[in-house]
Every structure is written in structure tokens, then in C-alpha cells.
Amino acid sequence: MIRVLSVFGTRPEAIKMAPLLKKLESHSDIESIVCTTSQHKEMIQSVLDTFNIVPDFDLEIMTPNQTIIDIITKTFNRLDKIIKDVQPQIVLVHGDTTTASTSAQVAFLNQIPVGHVEAGLRTNNKYSPFPEEINRRIISIIADFHFAPTLKNAQQLNDESIKENVFVTGNTVIDALMMVSKENYVFENNKLNTLDFDNKKVCLFTCHRRENLGLPMTNIFSAIKDIVLENKDVEIVFPIHMNPKIRIIANKVFDGIERINLIEPLNYVEFSNLMNKCYLVVTDSGGIQEEAPSLGKPVLVVRTETERPEAVEAGTVKIIGVDYDNVKREIENVLFNESVYNSMCNATNPYGDGNASARIIDAIVNSEL
Ligand code: UD1
Ligand code: UDP
């Protein structure tokens, strides 16, 4: 038996680890132990409920308005005890959050091999996304197994002289999406059932990146508000991240504006089916850039760069920056120019076939751990 300890803490890590955890749990050669840091509390619980996952350990680190240093110090101390106790043969971490990079370091300091799920993504800009670009580089230096979603990600690792135990697996987010997308889905949230998807251009909007907090976020929100005020057939659904800093800006800019629906974060089943029904996605999220293209939905990314160029090259995703004029012009261009819209609607799936988790487990089981 291989004892695998999986550690995660935020919503996207939980969603992308969930299909892998389900497969680890049922594998006869694996003893799967699950630890959440709860860097996110409510938003991670929603994912655990959706996929029916009960962690063996919960580090309960989240506090309102936590700093990165808070996350690091609590994770270091609390995870160290668990790793010493559990003595896993491998620790799996996901992506680029502070939970992931700190957990990789704690495993390394205990001389336990690390497997990095979603390896090899880069912007090559130290401060954007911040602190994620450096988090993922730290993990790449530490990791013994690198599970790269795409060939491009594997080539990036190769360019950094990381050549051993690199596996191109696809992204586990596609495994997760396939587990929850349904035809003719009826929402649990009644407000979503009242949206007129046939006669209105319903845009799904999310925004949470640390580097967008402050002026960029105010500019992005203001551009969206003005588009809605000027166009009666446009409606926005914005499930707001629980970070209070975002909520303050959203409540200020969008206060009292009709056809801008500010709602609580949706559970993953509701969210992915909303993505499937909407007209357009505007976001600064990483995971949504991977999911929406496979549903054939155009994505406008309110950031200045992306570590996910594959769907940009395929024409389904466009980077539109964070300036008011640019954001407004680019969203209007896709909303009101049918040929532009249609050209972005091709369903492309550069991120996987839904079997990434199985490939990751094969690599672990066939290794010399
Ligand atoms: C984190 C990750 C980011 C990832 C994002 C996904 C880091 C440094 N950042 O950023 O890479 O893209 O998650 O969403 O690892 N909060 C709650 N309840 C929750 C979740 C958050 O109240 O369930 C509030 C808390 O006040 C918390 C704040 O949101 O302090 C910010 O959360 P945090 O994890 O520090 O930063 P994110 O911006 O979510
Ligand atoms: N998501 C969700 N409910 C929401 C908003 C997003 O389930 O209300 C999912 C989304 O489908 C994607 C993930 O959360 O899988 C993305 O998380 P987020 O944007 O917070 O983080 P990022 O991917 O940017 O790190």
C-alpha cells in the first residue's frame, strides 16, 4: 500500500483535487489520507459537500482578512505535526496557492516526496499573479513528480531543467466538470431559474485576484456597470467571492443597479451549469479559463496576462486588461458583434479529456515509492 497524503485549502484546489481524491479513495493499492488547511472555510466546505469528501484532518487556519504570512505560519506549524504523525510516502499538492507552496515545503523539510498536480504553468512575471507565480516555482523546485496539464506546461518545466518524472496528464478540472455538468439542469437557486437566458445576454462575472484589488477592480466594475446601464438586453450574474475587500467595492459600485445580480458564491454544480447556460464569461479566475472553453463559452479575462495561453491560442479566451476603456470596449465588441462572438464560441478543450486523475494515479502506482 502507498500512503498518500493530499493537502489543499482553497476552492479551486478542492474542486481540482476532488476527482483525484475519489479515485485515490477507491484504489486498492493506495491508502488515501486527506488534509485541508481551510485557507477557505465556507467555500471549501461547499466543494467537500458536493463531492462527498470528509477530510481526515482540518488545520482550520482561516481568519477574516488573513495575510499571506498568517496562512504560511499556521500551515507550517500545524501541518508539520500531521506529516510527522501520518508518515506518508508522498504528499500531493495542487497548483499555486499559499496552502500548496507551504505544504510542499513542510513535506520537503520532512524529506517526504512531493507530487505537484497542475505543474508547469507560468506567466514569467514575478508579481503577477501575486504570489502565485512564485508559489508554483517553489513547488516545481521541491516536487519529485510533476503532473503537467498540457504539453506546453511540460515543455516549460523542461526549459527550467526539470526533466524527470514529468507526466502530461490533462487538467483534473475537466474530470471535475464532467462529473457535474448536466443537460436541462434546473437550478436550486430560484433567482437563477428566473433569468431569461433566451432573450437576454446573461453574462457570468467573477473577480477576486489580489492584484486586481483596489483601482483595477473599481475600473472593471465601473465598465460593467456602464454597459448594463446602456444596454437593456444585458444582464450580469456575479457570485461574489467571500473576501470582504471585494464585497466593499462591489457593494459600492453596483449598489441599486438593475440587472446586476450580486449573489453568494454558488456550489460547483450550480456554478458550472450556470456557465453552461450563460452567453459570455468575464473573469479573472484561473480555473474558469479552463472550464468555459470546453463548454464553448467565450471568456474575456480581466487581467494583463495569463499562465493559460492554450485557449487564447484557440481563440476562445481573450485577455482584455484592467483599464476602464479597454474592458468596456472589449466586452461590448463581443456582446454586440455577432461574427466576433461566434468566432469565439468554438468548443475547444486543450486542458484534458476527463482522465487526468487516472493518469496521475497510474504514475504514482507505477513509481518506486
Ligand atoms: C486564494 C489564493 C488564490 C486563489 C484564490 C481562489 C493565495 C495567496 N491566494 O486567494 O491563488 O486564486 O484563493 O479563490 O493562496 N473568505 C471567507 N470564506 C471563505 C473563503 C474566503 O470568508 O470560504 C475570506 C476571508 O476573509 C479571507 C479572504 O476571503 O481572509 C481572502 O482569502 P485568501 O485565501 O487569503 O485569498 P484569496 O484571494 O481567496
Ligand atoms: N466556482 C464555483 N462557484 C462560484 C465561483 C467559482 O464553484 O461561485 C468554481 C469555478 O467553476 C472554478 C473555481 O471555482 O472551478 C475557480 O475558483 P476561483 O476563481 O476562486 O480561483 P482560481 O481558479 O482563480 O484560482
Short mmCIF file of C-alpha atoms and ligand atoms in Angstrom, two decimals:
data_model
loop_
_atom_site.label_atom_id
_atom_site.label_comp_id
_atom_site.label_asym_id
_atom_site.label_seq_id
_atom_site.Cartn_x
_atom_site.Cartn_y
_atom_site.Cartn_z
CA MET A 1 0.00 0.00 0.00
CA ILE A 2 1.18 3.52 -0.81
CA ARG A 3 0.16 6.05 1.84
CA VAL A 4 -0.79 9.27 0.02
CA LEU A 5 -1.45 12.49 1.94
CA SER A 6 -3.31 15.11 -0.15
CA VAL A 7 -3.29 18.68 1.18
CA PHE A 8 -5.42 21.55 -0.14
CA GLY A 9 -7.10 24.65 1.24
CA THR A 10 -8.94 26.84 -1.27
CA ARG A 11 -11.99 26.41 -3.51
CA PRO A 12 -10.11 25.81 -6.78
CA GLU A 13 -7.73 23.31 -5.18
CA ALA A 14 -10.65 21.41 -3.67
CA ILE A 15 -12.53 21.28 -7.00
CA LYS A 16 -9.47 20.15 -8.92
CA MET A 17 -8.36 17.61 -6.30
CA ALA A 18 -11.87 16.17 -5.80
CA PRO A 19 -11.91 13.75 -8.76
CA LEU A 20 -8.40 12.59 -7.84
CA LEU A 21 -9.39 12.09 -4.18
CA LYS A 22 -12.39 9.98 -5.22
CA LYS A 23 -10.12 7.74 -7.30
CA LEU A 24 -7.40 7.55 -4.62
CA GLU A 25 -10.04 6.60 -2.05
CA SER A 26 -11.21 3.61 -4.06
CA HIS A 27 -7.80 2.34 -5.27
CA SER A 28 -6.80 -0.99 -3.74
CA ASP A 29 -3.05 -0.18 -3.67
CA ILE A 30 -3.47 3.22 -2.01
CA GLU A 31 -4.22 4.42 1.48
CA SER A 32 -5.59 7.92 0.93
CA ILE A 33 -5.39 10.49 3.72
CA VAL A 34 -6.94 13.92 3.20
CA CYS A 35 -5.96 17.15 4.93
CA THR A 36 -7.49 20.57 4.35
CA THR A 37 -5.86 23.70 5.70
CA SER A 38 -9.22 25.51 5.38
CA GLN A 39 -7.44 28.55 3.94
CA HIS A 40 -11.01 28.97 2.65
CA LYS A 41 -13.67 27.87 5.11
CA GLU A 42 -17.19 28.10 3.68
CA MET A 43 -16.09 27.98 0.04
CA ILE A 44 -14.20 24.73 0.58
CA GLN A 45 -16.99 23.14 2.63
CA SER A 46 -19.32 23.62 -0.31
CA VAL A 47 -16.95 21.62 -2.55
CA LEU A 48 -16.46 18.88 0.05
CA ASP A 49 -20.26 18.53 0.30
CA THR A 50 -20.68 18.43 -3.49
CA PHE A 51 -18.16 15.62 -3.91
CA ASN A 52 -18.89 13.90 -0.61
CA ILE A 53 -15.37 14.18 0.77
CA VAL A 54 -14.68 14.07 4.51
CA PRO A 55 -11.13 15.21 5.36
CA ASP A 56 -9.16 13.24 7.95
CA PHE A 57 -7.52 16.47 9.16
CA ASP A 58 -8.61 20.11 9.14
CA LEU A 59 -6.00 22.72 10.10
CA GLU A 60 -8.70 25.42 10.45
CA ILE A 61 -6.37 28.28 9.61
CA MET A 62 -8.76 30.83 8.03
CA THR A 63 -9.35 34.24 9.61
CA PRO A 64 -11.15 37.24 8.09
CA ASN A 65 -8.75 39.42 6.08
CA GLN A 66 -5.91 36.95 6.63
CA THR A 67 -2.48 37.84 5.32
CA ILE A 68 -0.23 35.53 3.33
CA ILE A 69 2.11 35.37 6.33
CA ASP A 70 -0.83 34.22 8.52
CA ILE A 71 -1.53 31.38 6.07
CA ILE A 72 2.14 30.37 5.92
CA THR A 73 2.88 30.38 9.64
CA LYS A 74 -0.25 28.47 10.68
CA THR A 75 0.15 25.90 7.90
CA PHE A 76 3.84 25.36 8.71
CA ASN A 77 3.20 24.64 12.36
CA ARG A 78 0.01 22.62 12.09
CA LEU A 79 0.88 20.54 9.00
CA ASP A 80 4.32 19.60 10.34
CA LYS A 81 2.71 17.75 13.25
CA ILE A 82 0.36 15.86 10.91
CA ILE A 83 3.09 14.85 8.48
CA LYS A 84 5.24 13.56 11.34
CA ASP A 85 2.27 11.60 12.65
CA VAL A 86 0.97 10.19 9.35
CA GLN A 87 4.38 9.46 7.75
CA PRO A 88 3.03 9.46 4.17
CA GLN A 89 5.10 8.08 1.28
CA ILE A 90 4.05 11.02 -0.87
CA VAL A 91 2.35 14.38 -0.31
CA LEU A 92 0.16 15.71 -3.12
CA VAL A 93 -0.38 19.46 -3.51
CA HIS A 94 -2.26 21.36 -6.18
CA GLY A 95 -1.48 24.47 -8.21
CA ASP A 96 -0.12 27.71 -6.84
CA THR A 97 -1.84 28.83 -3.66
CA THR A 98 -0.05 29.62 -0.43
CA THR A 99 -1.50 26.41 1.04
CA ALA A 100 0.14 24.47 -1.79
CA SER A 101 3.61 26.05 -1.64
CA THR A 102 3.76 25.95 2.16
CA SER A 103 2.61 22.33 2.29
CA ALA A 104 5.25 21.35 -0.29
CA GLN A 105 7.91 22.98 1.90
CA VAL A 106 6.71 21.21 5.04
CA ALA A 107 6.81 17.87 3.20
CA PHE A 108 10.30 18.63 1.88
CA LEU A 109 11.58 19.54 5.35
CA ASN A 110 10.35 16.13 6.50
CA GLN A 111 12.06 14.55 3.45
CA ILE A 112 8.76 13.24 2.07
CA PRO A 113 8.40 13.16 -1.76
CA VAL A 114 6.00 15.71 -3.23
CA GLY A 115 3.67 15.31 -6.22
CA HIS A 116 2.57 18.56 -7.87
CA VAL A 117 -0.81 18.47 -9.58
CA GLU A 118 -1.17 21.23 -12.23
CA ALA A 119 2.56 21.78 -12.72
CA GLY A 120 4.38 23.98 -15.22
CA LEU A 121 2.05 26.99 -15.55
CA ARG A 122 3.93 30.30 -15.80
CA THR A 123 3.44 33.97 -16.65
CA ASN A 124 7.14 34.71 -16.11
CA ASN A 125 6.09 37.81 -14.18
CA LYS A 126 7.19 37.60 -10.55
CA TYR A 127 4.42 39.87 -9.24
CA SER A 128 1.53 38.78 -11.44
CA PRO A 129 -0.26 36.76 -10.38
CA PHE A 130 0.99 37.55 -6.88
CA PRO A 131 2.06 35.49 -5.00
CA GLU A 132 1.03 32.54 -7.21
CA GLU A 133 3.81 32.79 -9.83
CA ILE A 134 6.49 32.33 -7.17
CA ASN A 135 4.41 29.74 -5.28
CA ARG A 136 4.32 27.45 -8.30
CA ARG A 137 8.04 27.91 -8.97
CA ILE A 138 8.84 26.99 -5.36
CA ILE A 139 6.74 23.84 -5.72
CA SER A 140 8.45 22.92 -9.01
CA ILE A 141 11.86 23.10 -7.34
CA ILE A 142 10.71 20.87 -4.48
CA ALA A 143 8.46 18.37 -6.30
CA ASP A 144 9.51 14.83 -7.22
CA PHE A 145 6.52 14.24 -9.52
CA HIS A 146 5.18 16.93 -11.85
CA PHE A 147 1.70 16.39 -13.27
CA ALA A 148 1.53 18.86 -16.17
CA PRO A 149 -1.92 19.55 -17.67
CA THR A 150 -0.58 20.28 -21.19
CA LEU A 151 2.45 19.62 -23.33
CA LYS A 152 3.27 23.33 -23.16
CA ASN A 153 3.41 23.09 -19.34
CA ALA A 154 5.77 20.09 -19.60
CA GLN A 155 7.97 21.99 -22.07
CA GLN A 156 8.14 24.92 -19.66
CA LEU A 157 9.44 22.59 -16.93
CA ASN A 158 11.93 21.13 -19.39
CA ASP A 159 13.17 24.67 -20.14
CA GLU A 160 13.78 25.06 -16.40
CA SER A 161 15.80 21.78 -16.42
CA ILE A 162 13.03 19.86 -14.70
CA LYS A 163 13.01 16.74 -16.85
CA GLU A 164 12.41 13.73 -14.62
CA ASN A 165 9.03 12.42 -13.58
CA VAL A 166 7.13 14.95 -15.68
CA PHE A 167 3.78 13.48 -16.81
CA VAL A 168 1.38 15.17 -19.23
CA THR A 169 -1.98 14.25 -17.72
CA GLY A 170 -4.56 16.86 -18.73
CA ASN A 171 -6.14 19.05 -16.08
CA THR A 172 -8.24 17.41 -13.37
CA VAL A 173 -10.67 20.35 -13.66
CA ILE A 174 -12.09 18.69 -16.78
CA ASP A 175 -12.58 15.46 -14.79
CA ALA A 176 -14.48 17.53 -12.20
CA LEU A 177 -16.55 19.38 -14.79
CA MET A 178 -17.60 16.12 -16.43
CA MET A 179 -18.78 14.84 -13.04
CA VAL A 180 -21.23 17.73 -12.53
CA SER A 181 -22.42 19.14 -15.92
CA LYS A 182 -25.97 18.11 -16.76
CA GLU A 183 -28.34 18.61 -19.70
CA ASN A 184 -31.53 20.59 -18.92
CA TYR A 185 -30.27 21.49 -15.46
CA VAL A 186 -32.73 23.16 -13.07
CA PHE A 187 -31.06 25.45 -10.52
CA GLU A 188 -31.52 25.12 -6.75
CA ASN A 189 -31.12 28.91 -6.56
CA ASN A 190 -34.51 30.32 -7.62
CA LYS A 191 -33.11 33.62 -8.78
CA LEU A 192 -31.11 31.74 -11.43
CA ASN A 193 -34.26 29.96 -12.63
CA THR A 194 -35.90 33.34 -13.29
CA LEU A 195 -33.10 34.55 -15.59
CA ASP A 196 -34.16 34.88 -19.24
CA PHE A 197 -31.32 33.04 -20.98
CA ASP A 198 -33.21 33.07 -24.33
CA ASN A 199 -33.93 36.79 -24.67
CA LYS A 200 -31.19 38.43 -22.59
CA LYS A 201 -27.43 38.28 -22.90
CA VAL A 202 -26.68 36.86 -19.48
CA CYS A 203 -23.01 37.34 -18.59
CA LEU A 204 -21.36 35.42 -15.80
CA PHE A 205 -18.81 37.56 -14.00
CA THR A 206 -16.25 36.72 -11.30
CA CYS A 207 -13.35 38.78 -9.95
CA HIS A 208 -11.08 38.06 -6.99
CA ARG A 209 -7.37 38.33 -7.86
CA ARG A 210 -5.23 40.05 -5.27
CA GLU A 211 -3.52 42.23 -7.90
CA ASN A 212 -6.96 43.48 -9.06
CA LEU A 213 -7.99 44.68 -5.58
CA GLY A 214 -8.32 48.48 -5.40
CA LEU A 215 -8.32 50.67 -8.51
CA PRO A 216 -8.26 47.91 -11.18
CA MET A 217 -11.31 46.28 -9.58
CA THR A 218 -13.14 49.61 -9.36
CA ASN A 219 -12.39 50.25 -13.06
CA ILE A 220 -13.54 46.78 -14.13
CA PHE A 221 -16.76 47.01 -12.08
CA SER A 222 -17.48 50.53 -13.39
CA ALA A 223 -17.09 49.38 -17.01
CA ILE A 224 -19.52 46.53 -16.41
CA LYS A 225 -21.99 48.81 -14.65
CA ASP A 226 -21.98 51.28 -17.56
CA ILE A 227 -22.50 48.52 -20.14
CA VAL A 228 -25.57 47.34 -18.21
CA LEU A 229 -26.93 50.87 -17.80
CA GLU A 230 -26.59 51.49 -21.55
CA ASN A 231 -27.99 48.13 -22.76
CA LYS A 232 -31.31 46.75 -21.57
CA ASP A 233 -30.72 43.28 -23.00
CA VAL A 234 -27.56 42.70 -20.92
CA GLU A 235 -27.80 41.07 -17.50
CA ILE A 236 -24.92 40.21 -15.16
CA VAL A 237 -24.66 37.44 -12.58
CA PHE A 238 -21.80 38.00 -10.14
CA PRO A 239 -21.34 35.32 -7.46
CA ILE A 240 -19.07 37.33 -5.18
CA HIS A 241 -16.03 35.74 -3.59
CA MET A 242 -16.22 35.89 0.22
CA ASN A 243 -13.21 38.20 0.56
CA PRO A 244 -14.65 41.30 2.33
CA LYS A 245 -12.29 43.59 0.38
CA ILE A 246 -14.06 42.60 -2.85
CA ARG A 247 -17.53 42.92 -1.34
CA ILE A 248 -16.89 46.51 -0.25
CA ILE A 249 -16.01 47.56 -3.81
CA ALA A 250 -18.88 45.57 -5.37
CA ASN A 251 -21.49 46.98 -3.00
CA LYS A 252 -20.24 50.49 -3.65
CA VAL A 253 -20.10 50.37 -7.46
CA PHE A 254 -23.13 48.15 -8.13
CA ASP A 255 -25.46 49.49 -5.43
CA GLY A 256 -29.05 49.65 -6.71
CA ILE A 257 -28.21 48.83 -10.34
CA GLU A 258 -30.89 46.74 -12.06
CA ARG A 259 -29.84 43.62 -14.00
CA ILE A 260 -26.66 43.22 -11.93
CA ASN A 261 -27.29 40.23 -9.70
CA LEU A 262 -24.85 40.11 -6.81
CA ILE A 263 -25.19 36.66 -5.30
CA GLU A 264 -23.34 34.46 -2.82
CA PRO A 265 -20.74 32.00 -4.20
CA LEU A 266 -22.51 29.11 -5.91
CA ASN A 267 -21.79 25.49 -5.23
CA TYR A 268 -19.82 23.86 -8.02
CA VAL A 269 -22.80 22.07 -9.60
CA GLU A 270 -24.81 25.31 -9.78
CA PHE A 271 -21.85 27.34 -10.99
CA SER A 272 -20.76 25.03 -13.78
CA ASN A 273 -24.31 24.66 -15.06
CA LEU A 274 -24.73 28.45 -14.99
CA MET A 275 -21.54 28.70 -17.02
CA ASN A 276 -23.06 26.24 -19.47
CA LYS A 277 -26.23 28.35 -19.92
CA CYS A 278 -24.81 31.87 -19.96
CA TYR A 279 -23.93 33.94 -23.06
CA LEU A 280 -20.47 35.15 -22.09
CA VAL A 281 -17.99 34.80 -19.22
CA VAL A 282 -15.95 37.73 -17.89
CA THR A 283 -13.47 36.72 -15.20
CA ASP A 284 -10.02 36.97 -13.64
CA SER A 285 -10.22 33.36 -12.44
CA GLY A 286 -7.72 30.72 -13.46
CA GLY A 287 -9.99 27.67 -13.30
CA ILE A 288 -12.82 29.30 -15.21
CA GLN A 289 -10.45 29.99 -18.13
CA GLU A 290 -10.04 26.21 -18.36
CA GLU A 291 -13.67 25.18 -17.88
CA ALA A 292 -15.59 27.65 -20.06
CA PRO A 293 -13.76 26.82 -23.34
CA SER A 294 -14.75 23.18 -23.04
CA LEU A 295 -18.38 24.34 -22.79
CA GLY A 296 -17.93 26.52 -25.90
CA LYS A 297 -18.35 29.78 -23.96
CA PRO A 298 -16.27 32.84 -24.87
CA VAL A 299 -14.16 34.12 -21.97
CA LEU A 300 -12.87 37.67 -21.53
CA VAL A 301 -10.10 37.77 -18.94
CA VAL A 302 -9.78 40.93 -16.86
CA ARG A 303 -6.06 40.58 -16.29
CA THR A 304 -2.95 41.73 -18.12
CA GLU A 305 -1.59 38.24 -18.78
CA THR A 306 -2.36 34.55 -18.39
CA GLU A 307 -0.48 31.40 -17.48
CA ARG A 308 -3.05 29.53 -19.61
CA PRO A 309 -2.29 30.53 -23.21
CA GLU A 310 -3.74 27.38 -24.80
CA ALA A 311 -7.36 28.59 -25.04
CA VAL A 312 -6.19 32.09 -26.05
CA GLU A 313 -4.39 30.50 -28.99
CA ALA A 314 -7.53 28.51 -29.80
CA GLY A 315 -9.47 31.82 -29.95
CA THR A 316 -12.00 31.12 -27.16
CA VAL A 317 -10.29 33.25 -24.49
CA LYS A 318 -9.17 36.87 -24.84
CA ILE A 319 -7.10 38.92 -22.38
CA ILE A 320 -8.67 42.39 -22.07
CA GLY A 321 -6.65 44.06 -19.32
CA VAL A 322 -7.99 46.07 -16.40
CA ASP A 323 -8.44 49.63 -17.75
CA TYR A 324 -11.97 51.03 -17.84
CA ASP A 325 -11.93 51.91 -21.58
CA ASN A 326 -10.39 48.65 -22.71
CA VAL A 327 -12.63 46.46 -20.60
CA LYS A 328 -15.78 48.30 -21.75
CA ARG A 329 -14.80 48.29 -25.43
CA GLU A 330 -13.77 44.62 -25.48
CA ILE A 331 -16.88 43.37 -23.68
CA GLU A 332 -19.11 45.44 -26.00
CA ASN A 333 -17.26 44.12 -29.02
CA VAL A 334 -18.04 40.52 -28.11
CA LEU A 335 -21.59 41.27 -26.91
CA PHE A 336 -22.71 43.25 -29.95
CA ASN A 337 -20.65 41.94 -32.84
CA GLU A 338 -22.10 38.58 -33.83
CA SER A 339 -19.22 37.44 -36.01
CA VAL A 340 -16.71 38.16 -33.22
CA TYR A 341 -18.94 36.34 -30.75
CA ASN A 342 -19.45 33.32 -33.00
CA SER A 343 -15.74 33.03 -33.75
CA MET A 344 -15.05 32.69 -30.01
CA CYS A 345 -17.73 30.07 -29.41
CA ASN A 346 -15.86 27.00 -30.68
CA ALA A 347 -15.75 24.38 -28.03
CA THR A 348 -12.06 23.67 -27.57
CA ASN A 349 -10.59 21.53 -24.94
CA PRO A 350 -6.84 21.97 -24.65
CA TYR A 351 -6.97 21.06 -20.97
CA GLY A 352 -7.87 17.41 -20.97
CA ASP A 353 -10.23 14.54 -21.72
CA GLY A 354 -11.54 13.88 -18.21
CA ASN A 355 -8.96 11.19 -17.41
CA ALA A 356 -6.26 13.29 -15.75
CA SER A 357 -6.83 11.77 -12.30
CA ALA A 358 -6.43 8.22 -13.63
CA ARG A 359 -3.13 9.17 -15.29
CA ILE A 360 -1.82 10.77 -12.08
CA ILE A 361 -2.67 7.65 -10.08
CA ASP A 362 -1.04 5.36 -12.69
CA ALA A 363 2.15 7.42 -12.42
CA ILE A 364 2.14 7.16 -8.62
CA VAL A 365 1.36 3.44 -8.52
CA ASN A 366 3.97 2.60 -11.16
CA SER A 367 6.70 4.62 -9.42
CA GLU A 368 9.27 3.27 -6.99
CA LEU A 369 7.74 4.91 -3.93
C1 UD1 B 1 -6.71 32.43 -2.65
C2 UD1 B 1 -5.40 32.12 -3.37
C3 UD1 B 1 -5.54 32.39 -4.86
C4 UD1 B 1 -6.75 31.68 -5.45
C5 UD1 B 1 -7.98 32.03 -4.64
C6 UD1 B 1 -9.15 31.21 -5.15
C7 UD1 B 1 -3.33 32.57 -2.10
C8 UD1 B 1 -2.38 33.60 -1.62
N1 UD1 B 1 -4.34 33.00 -2.86
O1 UD1 B 1 -6.90 33.82 -2.74
O2 UD1 B 1 -4.38 31.91 -5.53
O3 UD1 B 1 -6.92 32.10 -6.78
O4 UD1 B 1 -7.77 31.69 -3.27
O5 UD1 B 1 -10.36 31.74 -4.74
O6 UD1 B 1 -3.18 31.42 -1.78
N2 UD1 B 1 -13.03 34.09 2.83
C9 UD1 B 1 -14.10 33.67 3.62
N3 UD1 B 1 -14.59 32.41 3.43
C10 UD1 B 1 -14.10 31.55 2.51
C11 UD1 B 1 -13.03 31.99 1.69
C12 UD1 B 1 -12.50 33.26 1.88
O7 UD1 B 1 -14.59 34.41 4.44
O8 UD1 B 1 -14.60 30.44 2.38
C13 UD1 B 1 -12.49 35.46 3.03
C14 UD1 B 1 -11.67 35.57 4.32
O9 UD1 B 1 -11.91 36.83 4.89
C15 UD1 B 1 -10.24 35.52 3.81
C16 UD1 B 1 -10.37 36.24 2.47
O10 UD1 B 1 -11.62 35.79 1.95
O11 UD1 B 1 -9.35 36.15 4.71
C17 UD1 B 1 -9.27 36.01 1.47
O12 UD1 B 1 -8.97 34.62 1.30
P1 UD1 B 1 -7.46 34.17 0.87
O13 UD1 B 1 -7.44 32.69 0.73
O14 UD1 B 1 -6.46 34.78 1.79
O15 UD1 B 1 -7.24 34.87 -0.51
P2 UD1 B 1 -7.96 34.64 -1.92
O16 UD1 B 1 -7.98 35.96 -2.59
O17 UD1 B 1 -9.20 33.88 -1.72
N1 UDP B 2 -16.59 28.44 -8.79
C1 UDP B 2 -17.67 27.93 -8.05
N2 UDP B 2 -18.59 28.81 -7.54
C2 UDP B 2 -18.52 30.15 -7.74
C3 UDP B 2 -17.41 30.66 -8.48
C4 UDP B 2 -16.47 29.78 -8.97
O1 UDP B 2 -17.79 26.72 -7.85
O2 UDP B 2 -19.40 30.88 -7.26
C5 UDP B 2 -15.57 27.49 -9.29
C6 UDP B 2 -15.22 27.58 -10.76
O3 UDP B 2 -16.06 26.73 -11.53
C7 UDP B 2 -13.77 27.11 -10.79
C8 UDP B 2 -13.23 27.55 -9.45
O4 UDP B 2 -14.36 27.83 -8.62
O5 UDP B 2 -13.68 25.69 -10.83
C9 UDP B 2 -12.38 28.77 -9.62
O6 UDP B 2 -12.09 29.31 -8.38
P1 UDP B 2 -11.51 30.78 -8.22
O7 UDP B 2 -11.90 31.61 -9.38
O8 UDP B 2 -11.88 31.22 -6.85
O9 UDP B 2 -9.92 30.53 -8.20
P2 UDP B 2 -8.79 30.44 -9.32
O10 UDP B 2 -9.15 29.36 -10.28
O11 UDP B 2 -8.66 31.78 -9.95
O12 UDP B 2 -7.57 30.12 -8.54
#
